[in-house]
């Protein structure tokens, strides 16, 4: 049978409460007793029951992560960053895939509440009122990642999506492109779609290229959706020499469409993506793209949530990390 806290106390010749204090607040126990307890724990190879510990302290030492699409490669970096931060801070990480389904997301929040999850990171989605009300009623601290809220005072970690899109399109303009299209997100229920569209428009306006403002088609979330959107875009505007895509997966869909039509990238059309997924450097041609610091965003989100959980407050409410333009093979001078 597994040793219990009672076995440790008996071997060390102390009370159960003293063993508990050694594990949780060792500085409150005199050295001689602390040493005996630590030796007994080591000799018995005692592992505290985390579930029972959670019931006692109303803490599970677990953080929850809600992501909309676990198949999307973008979230791999975020998860890795969160996981590393959780290890450092003493948490386990529980991941739930919402599939952008409201009822499913609300059910996951209830499940997190039942499991005494200490806090939740909410990724890449709009905070609808029913989400906010559910989280507040459960009294679960939460942080947004790759998202923000204009309506609620919620901590967040993201990049400046408008500025990043502006930088991508300005780069294409500086290469000499004058006929530029865009594959964007559907703006309905999208948190990053509108600011990236605004960045696209700002770059065009500054360069006097407002005639491109309508040269945009929207895709849902995946490669195949972008492939279909590229077909619509180039059918309507065959004169395009460059396309800005709001995700690397979209850029790959566009390039695949162009390849199937024997249109050379970047020989005839330059393509710029967004995210800098690991695949961006493996794809042919290698993608020019906006790099998001996904790992750092995940790490910071866990740190911010830990700060909120342990202190009840947050020093920096809305935090924006730096993006970077990575120039590779899918773009060239016009």
CSV table of C-alpha atoms in Angstrom, one decimal:
chain,number,residue,atom,x,y,z
A,1,UNK,CA,0.0,0.0,0.0
A,2,UNK,CA,1.1,3.6,-0.7
A,3,UNK,CA,2.4,5.3,2.4
A,4,UNK,CA,0.1,7.9,4.0
A,5,UNK,CA,0.8,11.2,5.8
A,6,UNK,CA,0.0,9.3,9.0
A,7,UNK,CA,2.9,6.9,8.3
A,8,UNK,CA,5.3,9.8,7.8
A,9,UNK,CA,4.1,11.4,11.1
A,10,UNK,CA,4.6,8.1,12.9
A,11,UNK,CA,8.1,7.5,11.5
A,12,UNK,CA,9.2,11.1,12.3
A,13,UNK,CA,7.6,11.1,15.7
A,14,UNK,CA,5.5,14.2,15.0
A,15,UNK,CA,1.9,15.1,14.5
A,16,UNK,CA,0.1,15.0,11.1
A,17,UNK,CA,-0.3,18.8,11.2
A,18,UNK,CA,3.5,19.1,11.5
A,19,UNK,CA,4.1,17.0,8.4
A,20,UNK,CA,1.6,19.2,6.6
A,21,UNK,CA,3.4,22.3,7.7
A,22,UNK,CA,6.7,20.9,6.5
A,23,UNK,CA,5.3,20.3,3.0
A,24,UNK,CA,3.5,23.7,2.7
A,25,UNK,CA,5.3,26.2,5.1
A,26,UNK,CA,8.6,24.5,6.1
A,27,UNK,CA,9.9,27.7,7.6
A,28,UNK,CA,7.3,27.5,10.3
A,29,UNK,CA,8.7,24.2,11.7
A,30,UNK,CA,11.8,24.0,13.8
A,31,UNK,CA,14.8,22.5,12.1
A,32,UNK,CA,15.1,19.3,14.0
A,33,UNK,CA,11.5,18.3,13.3
A,34,UNK,CA,11.7,19.5,9.7
A,35,UNK,CA,14.8,17.2,9.1
A,36,UNK,CA,13.1,14.2,10.6
A,37,UNK,CA,10.0,14.7,8.5
A,38,UNK,CA,12.0,15.2,5.3
A,39,UNK,CA,14.0,12.0,6.0
A,40,UNK,CA,10.8,10.1,6.6
A,41,UNK,CA,9.2,11.4,3.4
A,42,UNK,CA,12.3,10.3,1.5
A,43,UNK,CA,12.6,6.9,3.1
A,44,UNK,CA,8.9,6.1,2.6
A,45,UNK,CA,8.8,7.7,-0.8
A,46,UNK,CA,5.7,9.5,0.2
A,47,UNK,CA,3.7,11.3,-2.5
A,48,UNK,CA,1.0,13.6,-1.2
A,49,UNK,CA,-2.5,13.1,-2.5
A,50,UNK,CA,-3.0,16.1,-4.8
A,51,UNK,CA,-6.8,15.7,-4.9
A,52,UNK,CA,-7.1,15.7,-1.1
A,53,UNK,CA,-4.7,18.6,-0.9
A,54,UNK,CA,-6.9,20.5,-3.4
A,55,UNK,CA,-10.0,19.9,-1.3
A,56,UNK,CA,-8.2,21.2,1.8
A,57,UNK,CA,-6.7,24.3,0.3
A,58,UNK,CA,-9.4,24.8,-2.4
A,59,UNK,CA,-6.5,24.8,-4.9
A,60,UNK,CA,-5.7,22.1,-7.5
A,61,UNK,CA,-2.3,23.6,-8.7
A,62,UNK,CA,-3.7,23.2,-12.2
A,63,UNK,CA,-4.3,25.8,-14.9
A,64,UNK,CA,-6.8,25.3,-17.7
A,65,UNK,CA,-6.3,26.3,-21.4
A,66,UNK,CA,-9.2,26.8,-23.7
A,67,UNK,CA,-8.2,26.8,-27.4
A,68,UNK,CA,-10.5,26.9,-30.4
A,69,UNK,CA,-8.7,24.4,-32.7
A,70,UNK,CA,-6.1,21.9,-31.4
A,71,UNK,CA,-5.2,20.9,-35.0
A,72,UNK,CA,-4.1,24.5,-35.7
A,73,UNK,CA,-0.2,24.5,-35.6
A,74,UNK,CA,-0.3,28.0,-34.2
A,75,UNK,CA,-1.3,26.7,-30.8
A,76,UNK,CA,1.7,24.4,-30.5
A,77,UNK,CA,4.0,27.2,-29.5
A,78,UNK,CA,1.5,28.7,-27.1
A,79,UNK,CA,1.0,25.3,-25.4
A,80,UNK,CA,4.8,24.8,-25.1
A,81,UNK,CA,5.3,28.2,-23.6
A,82,UNK,CA,2.5,27.7,-21.1
A,83,UNK,CA,3.7,24.2,-20.2
A,84,UNK,CA,7.2,25.4,-19.5
A,85,UNK,CA,5.9,28.2,-17.3
A,86,UNK,CA,3.6,25.8,-15.4
A,87,UNK,CA,6.5,23.5,-14.6
A,88,UNK,CA,8.5,26.4,-13.3
A,89,UNK,CA,5.5,27.8,-11.2
A,90,UNK,CA,4.3,24.4,-9.9
A,91,UNK,CA,1.2,23.8,-11.9
A,92,UNK,CA,-0.2,21.1,-14.2
A,93,UNK,CA,-1.8,22.2,-17.4
A,94,UNK,CA,-5.2,21.0,-18.6
A,95,UNK,CA,-6.1,21.6,-22.3
A,96,UNK,CA,-9.6,21.7,-23.8
A,97,UNK,CA,-10.4,22.1,-27.5
A,98,UNK,CA,-13.6,24.2,-27.9
A,99,UNK,CA,-14.1,23.8,-31.6
A,100,UNK,CA,-15.5,27.4,-31.5
A,101,UNK,CA,-18.7,25.9,-30.0
A,102,UNK,CA,-20.3,28.1,-27.4
A,103,UNK,CA,-22.1,25.4,-25.5
A,104,UNK,CA,-19.0,23.2,-25.5
A,105,UNK,CA,-16.9,26.1,-24.2
A,106,UNK,CA,-19.4,26.9,-21.4
A,107,UNK,CA,-19.4,23.2,-20.4
A,108,UNK,CA,-15.6,23.2,-20.2
A,109,UNK,CA,-15.7,26.2,-17.8
A,110,UNK,CA,-18.1,24.2,-15.6
A,111,UNK,CA,-15.8,21.2,-15.7
A,112,UNK,CA,-12.8,23.4,-14.8
A,113,UNK,CA,-14.9,24.8,-11.9
A,114,UNK,CA,-15.7,21.3,-10.7
A,115,UNK,CA,-12.1,20.3,-10.8
A,116,UNK,CA,-11.0,23.3,-8.8
A,117,UNK,CA,-8.8,24.7,-11.6
A,118,UNK,CA,-7.0,27.7,-10.2
A,119,UNK,CA,-7.2,29.8,-13.4
A,120,UNK,CA,-8.0,29.7,-17.1
A,121,UNK,CA,-6.1,31.0,-20.2
A,122,UNK,CA,-8.6,31.8,-22.9
A,123,UNK,CA,-7.1,31.7,-26.4
A,124,UNK,CA,-7.9,33.5,-29.7
A,125,UNK,CA,-11.6,34.0,-29.3
A,126,UNK,CA,-14.1,36.8,-28.6
A,127,UNK,CA,-15.2,37.1,-25.0
A,128,UNK,CA,-18.9,37.0,-25.4
A,129,UNK,CA,-21.0,38.2,-22.5
A,130,UNK,CA,-22.1,34.7,-21.6
A,131,UNK,CA,-18.5,33.6,-21.3
A,132,UNK,CA,-17.6,36.5,-19.1
A,133,UNK,CA,-20.7,36.0,-16.9
A,134,UNK,CA,-20.0,32.3,-16.5
A,135,UNK,CA,-16.3,32.9,-15.5
A,136,UNK,CA,-17.3,35.6,-13.1
A,137,UNK,CA,-20.0,33.5,-11.5
A,138,UNK,CA,-17.5,30.6,-11.1
A,139,UNK,CA,-15.0,33.1,-9.6
A,140,UNK,CA,-12.2,31.6,-11.8
A,141,UNK,CA,-9.4,34.1,-12.6
A,142,UNK,CA,-8.7,34.2,-16.3
A,143,UNK,CA,-6.3,35.7,-18.8
A,144,UNK,CA,-6.7,36.2,-22.6
A,145,UNK,CA,-4.0,35.2,-25.1
A,146,UNK,CA,-4.0,36.3,-28.8
A,147,UNK,CA,-7.2,38.2,-27.8
A,148,UNK,CA,-8.4,41.1,-25.8
A,149,UNK,CA,-11.6,42.7,-24.5
A,150,UNK,CA,-12.7,46.2,-25.1
A,151,UNK,CA,-15.8,45.7,-22.9
A,152,UNK,CA,-14.2,44.1,-19.8
A,153,UNK,CA,-11.1,44.7,-17.7
A,154,UNK,CA,-9.5,41.3,-18.4
A,155,UNK,CA,-5.7,40.7,-18.5
A,156,UNK,CA,-4.4,39.8,-21.9
A,157,UNK,CA,-1.2,39.0,-23.9
A,158,UNK,CA,-1.1,39.5,-27.7
A,159,UNK,CA,0.7,41.4,-30.4
A,160,UNK,CA,-0.4,44.6,-32.2
A,161,UNK,CA,-2.4,43.0,-35.0
A,162,UNK,CA,-3.1,46.2,-36.8
A,163,UNK,CA,0.6,47.3,-36.8
A,164,UNK,CA,1.8,43.8,-37.8
A,165,UNK,CA,-0.6,43.7,-40.9
A,166,UNK,CA,0.5,47.2,-41.8
A,167,UNK,CA,4.1,46.2,-41.7
A,168,UNK,CA,3.5,43.2,-43.9
A,169,UNK,CA,1.6,45.2,-46.6
A,170,UNK,CA,4.0,48.1,-46.4
A,171,UNK,CA,6.8,45.6,-47.1
A,172,UNK,CA,5.0,44.5,-50.3
A,173,UNK,CA,4.5,48.1,-51.4
A,174,UNK,CA,8.2,48.8,-50.8
A,175,UNK,CA,9.0,45.9,-53.1
A,176,UNK,CA,7.1,47.7,-55.9
A,177,UNK,CA,3.8,45.9,-55.8
A,178,UNK,CA,0.7,48.1,-56.7
A,179,UNK,CA,-2.0,45.4,-57.1
A,180,UNK,CA,-2.2,43.7,-53.7
A,181,UNK,CA,-4.9,41.4,-52.5
A,182,UNK,CA,-5.7,39.9,-49.0
A,183,UNK,CA,-7.0,36.7,-47.7
A,184,UNK,CA,-8.5,37.6,-44.3
A,185,UNK,CA,-10.6,36.1,-41.5
A,186,UNK,CA,-14.4,36.4,-41.5
A,187,UNK,CA,-14.9,39.4,-39.3
A,188,UNK,CA,-17.9,37.9,-37.5
A,189,UNK,CA,-16.8,36.4,-34.2
A,190,UNK,CA,-13.1,37.1,-35.1
A,191,UNK,CA,-10.9,39.0,-32.7
A,192,UNK,CA,-7.8,39.5,-34.9
A,193,UNK,CA,-9.6,39.8,-38.3
A,194,UNK,CA,-10.7,43.4,-38.0
A,195,UNK,CA,-7.4,44.9,-36.8
A,196,UNK,CA,-5.4,43.0,-39.5
A,197,UNK,CA,-7.8,44.3,-42.1
A,198,UNK,CA,-7.4,47.8,-40.8
A,199,UNK,CA,-3.6,47.5,-41.0
A,200,UNK,CA,-4.0,46.4,-44.6
A,201,UNK,CA,-6.1,49.4,-45.4
A,202,UNK,CA,-3.8,51.9,-43.6
A,203,UNK,CA,-0.8,50.7,-45.6
A,204,UNK,CA,-2.7,51.0,-48.9
A,205,UNK,CA,-4.0,54.5,-48.0
A,206,UNK,CA,-0.6,55.9,-47.1
A,207,UNK,CA,0.7,54.7,-50.4
A,208,UNK,CA,-2.2,56.0,-52.4
A,209,UNK,CA,-3.3,52.5,-53.4
A,210,UNK,CA,-6.9,52.7,-52.1
A,211,UNK,CA,-8.1,50.9,-55.3
A,212,UNK,CA,-6.9,47.7,-53.6
A,213,UNK,CA,-9.3,48.0,-50.6
A,214,UNK,CA,-11.9,45.8,-52.2
A,215,UNK,CA,-9.4,43.1,-53.2
A,216,UNK,CA,-10.1,40.9,-50.2
A,217,UNK,CA,-11.7,37.5,-49.7
A,218,UNK,CA,-12.3,35.9,-46.4
A,219,UNK,CA,-11.7,32.3,-45.3
A,220,UNK,CA,-12.7,30.4,-42.2
A,221,UNK,CA,-9.7,28.9,-40.5
A,222,UNK,CA,-8.0,26.2,-42.6
A,223,UNK,CA,-5.8,25.6,-45.7
A,224,UNK,CA,-8.7,24.4,-47.9
A,225,UNK,CA,-10.8,27.5,-47.1
A,226,UNK,CA,-7.9,29.7,-48.1
A,227,UNK,CA,-7.5,27.7,-51.3
A,228,UNK,CA,-11.1,28.3,-52.2
A,229,UNK,CA,-10.8,32.0,-51.3
A,230,UNK,CA,-7.7,32.4,-53.5
A,231,UNK,CA,-9.7,31.0,-56.4
A,232,UNK,CA,-12.4,33.7,-55.8
A,233,UNK,CA,-9.8,36.4,-55.4
A,234,UNK,CA,-7.8,35.7,-58.6
A,235,UNK,CA,-10.9,35.0,-60.6
A,236,UNK,CA,-12.1,38.5,-59.8
A,237,UNK,CA,-8.6,40.2,-59.8
A,238,UNK,CA,-6.3,38.3,-62.1
A,239,UNK,CA,-3.9,41.3,-62.2
A,240,UNK,CA,-2.8,40.8,-58.6
A,241,UNK,CA,1.0,40.6,-58.1
A,242,UNK,CA,1.0,40.1,-54.3
A,243,UNK,CA,-1.3,38.7,-51.6
A,244,UNK,CA,-1.2,39.3,-47.8
A,245,UNK,CA,-2.6,36.4,-45.8
A,246,UNK,CA,-3.6,36.7,-42.2
A,247,UNK,CA,-2.3,33.3,-41.3
A,248,UNK,CA,0.6,31.1,-42.6
A,249,UNK,CA,-1.9,28.2,-43.3
A,250,UNK,CA,-3.8,30.7,-45.5
A,251,UNK,CA,-0.6,31.6,-47.3
A,252,UNK,CA,0.1,27.9,-48.0
A,253,UNK,CA,-3.4,27.5,-49.4
A,254,UNK,CA,-2.9,30.5,-51.7
A,255,UNK,CA,0.5,29.2,-52.9
A,256,UNK,CA,-0.9,25.8,-53.5
A,257,UNK,CA,-3.8,27.3,-55.6
A,258,UNK,CA,-1.3,29.4,-57.6
A,259,UNK,CA,0.9,26.3,-58.2
A,260,UNK,CA,-2.1,24.4,-59.5
A,261,UNK,CA,-2.7,27.2,-62.0
A,262,UNK,CA,1.0,27.3,-63.0
A,263,UNK,CA,1.4,30.8,-61.5
A,264,UNK,CA,4.9,31.1,-60.1
A,265,UNK,CA,5.6,32.3,-56.5
A,266,UNK,CA,7.4,34.6,-56.2
A,267,UNK,CA,8.1,34.9,-59.9
A,268,UNK,CA,4.6,36.2,-60.8
A,269,UNK,CA,3.0,36.7,-57.4
A,270,UNK,CA,4.5,37.4,-54.0
A,271,UNK,CA,2.8,36.0,-50.9
A,272,UNK,CA,3.2,37.1,-47.3
A,273,UNK,CA,1.8,35.1,-44.3
A,274,UNK,CA,1.3,35.7,-40.7
A,275,UNK,CA,2.4,33.7,-37.5
A,276,UNK,CA,5.8,32.2,-38.5
A,277,UNK,CA,4.8,28.6,-37.9
A,278,UNK,CA,7.5,26.0,-37.9
A,279,UNK,CA,6.2,24.9,-41.3
A,280,UNK,CA,6.8,28.4,-42.7
A,281,UNK,CA,10.5,27.5,-43.0
A,282,UNK,CA,9.8,24.0,-44.4
A,283,UNK,CA,7.2,24.9,-47.0
A,284,UNK,CA,8.3,25.5,-50.6
A,285,UNK,CA,8.8,28.3,-51.2
A,286,UNK,CA,9.8,29.3,-47.7
A,287,UNK,CA,7.3,31.8,-46.4
A,288,UNK,CA,7.9,35.5,-45.9
A,289,UNK,CA,5.7,36.1,-42.8
A,290,UNK,CA,5.0,38.1,-39.7
A,291,UNK,CA,6.5,36.3,-36.7
A,292,UNK,CA,4.4,36.1,-33.6
A,293,UNK,CA,6.3,35.2,-30.4
A,294,UNK,CA,3.9,32.3,-29.6
A,295,UNK,CA,6.2,30.6,-27.0
A,296,UNK,CA,6.7,33.9,-25.1
A,297,UNK,CA,3.0,34.7,-25.3
A,298,UNK,CA,2.1,31.3,-23.8
A,299,UNK,CA,4.8,31.7,-21.1
A,300,UNK,CA,3.7,35.3,-20.2
A,301,UNK,CA,0.0,34.3,-20.1
A,302,UNK,CA,0.8,31.6,-17.5
A,303,UNK,CA,2.9,34.0,-15.5
A,304,UNK,CA,0.2,36.7,-15.6
A,305,UNK,CA,-2.4,34.1,-14.5
A,306,UNK,CA,-0.2,33.0,-11.6
A,307,UNK,CA,0.2,36.6,-10.5
A,308,UNK,CA,-3.6,37.0,-10.6
A,309,UNK,CA,-4.2,33.7,-8.8
A,310,UNK,CA,-1.7,34.4,-6.0
A,311,UNK,CA,-2.2,38.2,-5.5
A,312,UNK,CA,-5.7,38.9,-6.7
A,313,UNK,CA,-4.4,41.7,-9.0
A,314,UNK,CA,-2.3,42.3,-12.1
A,315,UNK,CA,0.4,44.9,-12.7
A,316,UNK,CA,0.1,45.2,-16.5
A,317,UNK,CA,-3.5,44.6,-17.7
A,318,UNK,CA,-3.0,44.5,-21.4
A,319,UNK,CA,0.4,43.4,-22.6
A,320,UNK,CA,1.5,43.5,-26.2
A,321,UNK,CA,4.7,41.7,-27.3
A,322,UNK,CA,6.8,42.5,-30.3
A,323,UNK,CA,6.2,41.0,-33.8
A,324,UNK,CA,8.8,40.8,-36.5
A,325,UNK,CA,8.8,40.5,-40.3
A,326,UNK,CA,10.7,37.5,-41.5
A,327,UNK,CA,11.7,37.7,-45.2
A,328,UNK,CA,12.1,34.4,-47.0
A,329,UNK,CA,11.5,33.1,-50.5
A,330,UNK,CA,7.8,33.7,-51.2
A,331,UNK,CA,8.3,37.4,-51.9
A,332,UNK,CA,10.5,39.4,-54.2
A,333,UNK,CA,11.0,42.8,-55.9
A,334,UNK,CA,8.3,43.6,-58.5
